[in-house]
């Protein structure tokens, strides 16, 4: 499994987890903020990988 596949799977899991946390806690609560931060971090890594791939293919 490539690095890109791993991060895509992680993002899907974090999205599902974030939705579940939002359903169980306040939207502005610390649990929700932490889950959103984790998802944001994974999305940043994904974007970095895509940018690196694009650069390599130029």
Coordinates of N, CA and C in Angstrom, one line a residue:
X1 N 0.9 -1.2 0.0 CA 0.0 0.0 0.0 C 0.9 1.2 0.0
X2 N 0.6 2.1 -0.9 CA 1.4 3.3 -1.0 C 1.1 4.3 0.1
X3 N 2.0 5.3 0.2 CA 1.8 6.3 1.2 C 0.5 7.1 1.0
X4 N 0.2 7.3 -0.3 CA -1.0 8.0 -0.6 C -2.3 7.2 -0.2
X5 N -2.2 5.9 -0.5 CA -3.4 5.0 -0.1 C -3.6 5.0 1.4
X6 N -2.5 5.0 2.1 CA -2.6 5.0 3.6 C -3.2 6.2 4.1
X7 N -2.8 7.4 3.6 CA -3.3 8.6 4.1 C -4.8 8.8 3.7
X8 N -5.2 8.3 2.5 CA -6.6 8.3 2.1 C -7.4 7.5 3.0
X9 N -7.0 6.3 3.4 CA -7.7 5.5 4.3 C -7.8 6.1 5.7
X10 N -6.7 6.8 6.1 CA -6.7 7.4 7.4 C -7.7 8.6 7.4
X11 N -7.8 9.3 6.3 CA -8.7 10.5 6.2 C -10.1 9.9 6.3
X12 N -10.4 8.9 5.6 CA -11.8 8.3 5.7 C -12.2 7.9 7.1
X13 N -11.2 7.3 7.8 CA -11.5 6.9 9.2 C -11.6 8.1 10.1
X14 N -10.8 9.1 9.9 CA -10.9 10.3 10.7 C -12.2 11.1 10.4
X15 N -12.6 11.1 9.2 CA -13.9 11.7 8.9 C -15.1 11.1 9.6
X16 N -15.1 9.7 9.5 CA -16.1 9.0 10.2 C -16.1 9.2 11.7
X17 N -14.9 9.2 12.3 CA -14.7 9.5 13.7 C -15.1 10.9 14.1
X18 N -14.8 11.8 13.3 CA -15.2 13.2 13.5 C -16.7 13.4 13.5
X19 N -17.4 12.8 12.6 CA -18.8 12.8 12.5 C -19.4 12.2 13.8
X20 N -18.9 11.1 14.2 CA -19.4 10.4 15.4 C -19.2 11.3 16.7
X21 N -18.0 11.9 16.8 CA -17.7 12.8 17.9 C -18.7 14.0 17.9
X22 N -18.9 14.5 16.7 CA -19.8 15.7 16.6 C -21.3 15.3 17.0
X23 N -21.7 14.0 16.8 CA -23.0 13.6 17.1 C -23.1 13.4 18.6
X24 N -22.0 13.0 19.3 CA -22.0 12.7 20.7 C -21.6 13.8 21.6
X25 N -21.0 14.9 21.1 CA -20.5 16.0 21.9 C -20.9 17.3 21.3
X26 N -20.7 18.4 22.0 CA -21.0 19.7 21.4 C -20.1 20.0 20.2
X27 N -20.6 20.7 19.3 CA -19.8 21.0 18.1 C -18.6 21.8 18.4
X28 N -18.6 22.6 19.5 CA -17.5 23.4 19.9 C -16.8 22.9 21.0
X29 N -17.1 21.7 21.4 CA -16.5 21.0 22.6 C -15.0 20.6 22.3
X30 N -14.3 20.4 23.3 CA -12.8 20.0 23.1 C -12.7 18.7 22.4
X31 N -13.6 17.8 22.5 CA -13.5 16.5 21.8 C -13.6 16.7 20.3
X32 N -14.6 17.5 20.0 CA -14.8 17.8 18.6 C -13.7 18.6 17.9
X33 N -13.2 19.6 18.7 CA -12.1 20.4 18.2 C -10.8 19.5 18.0
X34 N -10.6 18.6 18.9 CA -9.4 17.6 18.8 C -9.6 16.7 17.6
X35 N -10.8 16.2 17.4 CA -11.1 15.3 16.2 C -10.9 16.1 14.9
X36 N -11.4 17.3 14.9 CA -11.2 18.1 13.6 C -9.8 18.5 13.4
X37 N -9.0 18.7 14.4 CA -7.6 19.0 14.3 C -6.9 17.8 13.7
X38 N -7.2 16.6 14.2 CA -6.6 15.4 13.7 C -6.9 15.2 12.2
X39 N -8.1 15.5 11.8 CA -8.5 15.3 10.4 C -7.8 16.4 9.6
X40 N -7.7 17.6 10.1 CA -7.0 18.7 9.4 C -5.6 18.3 9.1
X41 N -4.9 17.8 10.1 CA -3.5 17.4 10.0 C -3.3 16.3 8.9
X42 N -4.2 15.4 8.9 CA -4.2 14.3 7.9 C -4.4 14.9 6.5
X43 N -5.3 15.9 6.4 CA -5.6 16.5 5.1 C -4.4 17.3 4.6
X44 N -3.7 18.0 5.6 CA -2.5 18.7 5.2 C -1.4 17.8 4.7
X45 N -1.2 16.6 5.3 CA -0.3 15.6 4.8 C -0.6 15.1 3.4
X46 N -1.9 14.9 3.2 CA -2.4 14.5 1.9 C -2.1 15.5 0.8
X47 N -2.4 16.8 1.1 CA -2.1 17.9 0.2 C -0.6 17.9 -0.1
X48 N 0.3 17.7 0.9 CA 1.7 17.7 0.8 C 2.2 16.6 -0.2
X49 N 1.6 15.5 0.0 CA 1.9 14.3 -0.9 C 1.5 14.6 -2.3
X50 N 0.3 15.2 -2.5 CA -0.1 15.5 -3.9 C 0.8 16.5 -4.5
X51 N 1.2 17.5 -3.7 CA 2.1 18.6 -4.3 C 3.4 18.0 -4.7
X52 N 3.9 17.1 -3.8 CA 5.2 16.4 -4.1 C 5.1 15.6 -5.4
X53 N 4.0 14.8 -5.5 CA 3.8 14.0 -6.7 C 3.7 14.9 -8.0
X54 N 3.0 16.0 -7.9 CA 2.9 16.9 -9.0 C 4.2 17.4 -9.4
X55 N 5.0 17.8 -8.4 CA 6.4 18.4 -8.7 C 7.3 17.4 -9.3
X56 N 7.2 16.1 -8.9 CA 8.0 15.0 -9.5 C 7.6 14.7 -10.9
X57 N 6.4 15.0 -11.3 CA 5.9 14.7 -12.6 C 6.0 15.9 -13.6
X58 N 6.6 17.0 -13.1 CA 6.8 18.1 -14.0 C 8.1 17.9 -14.8

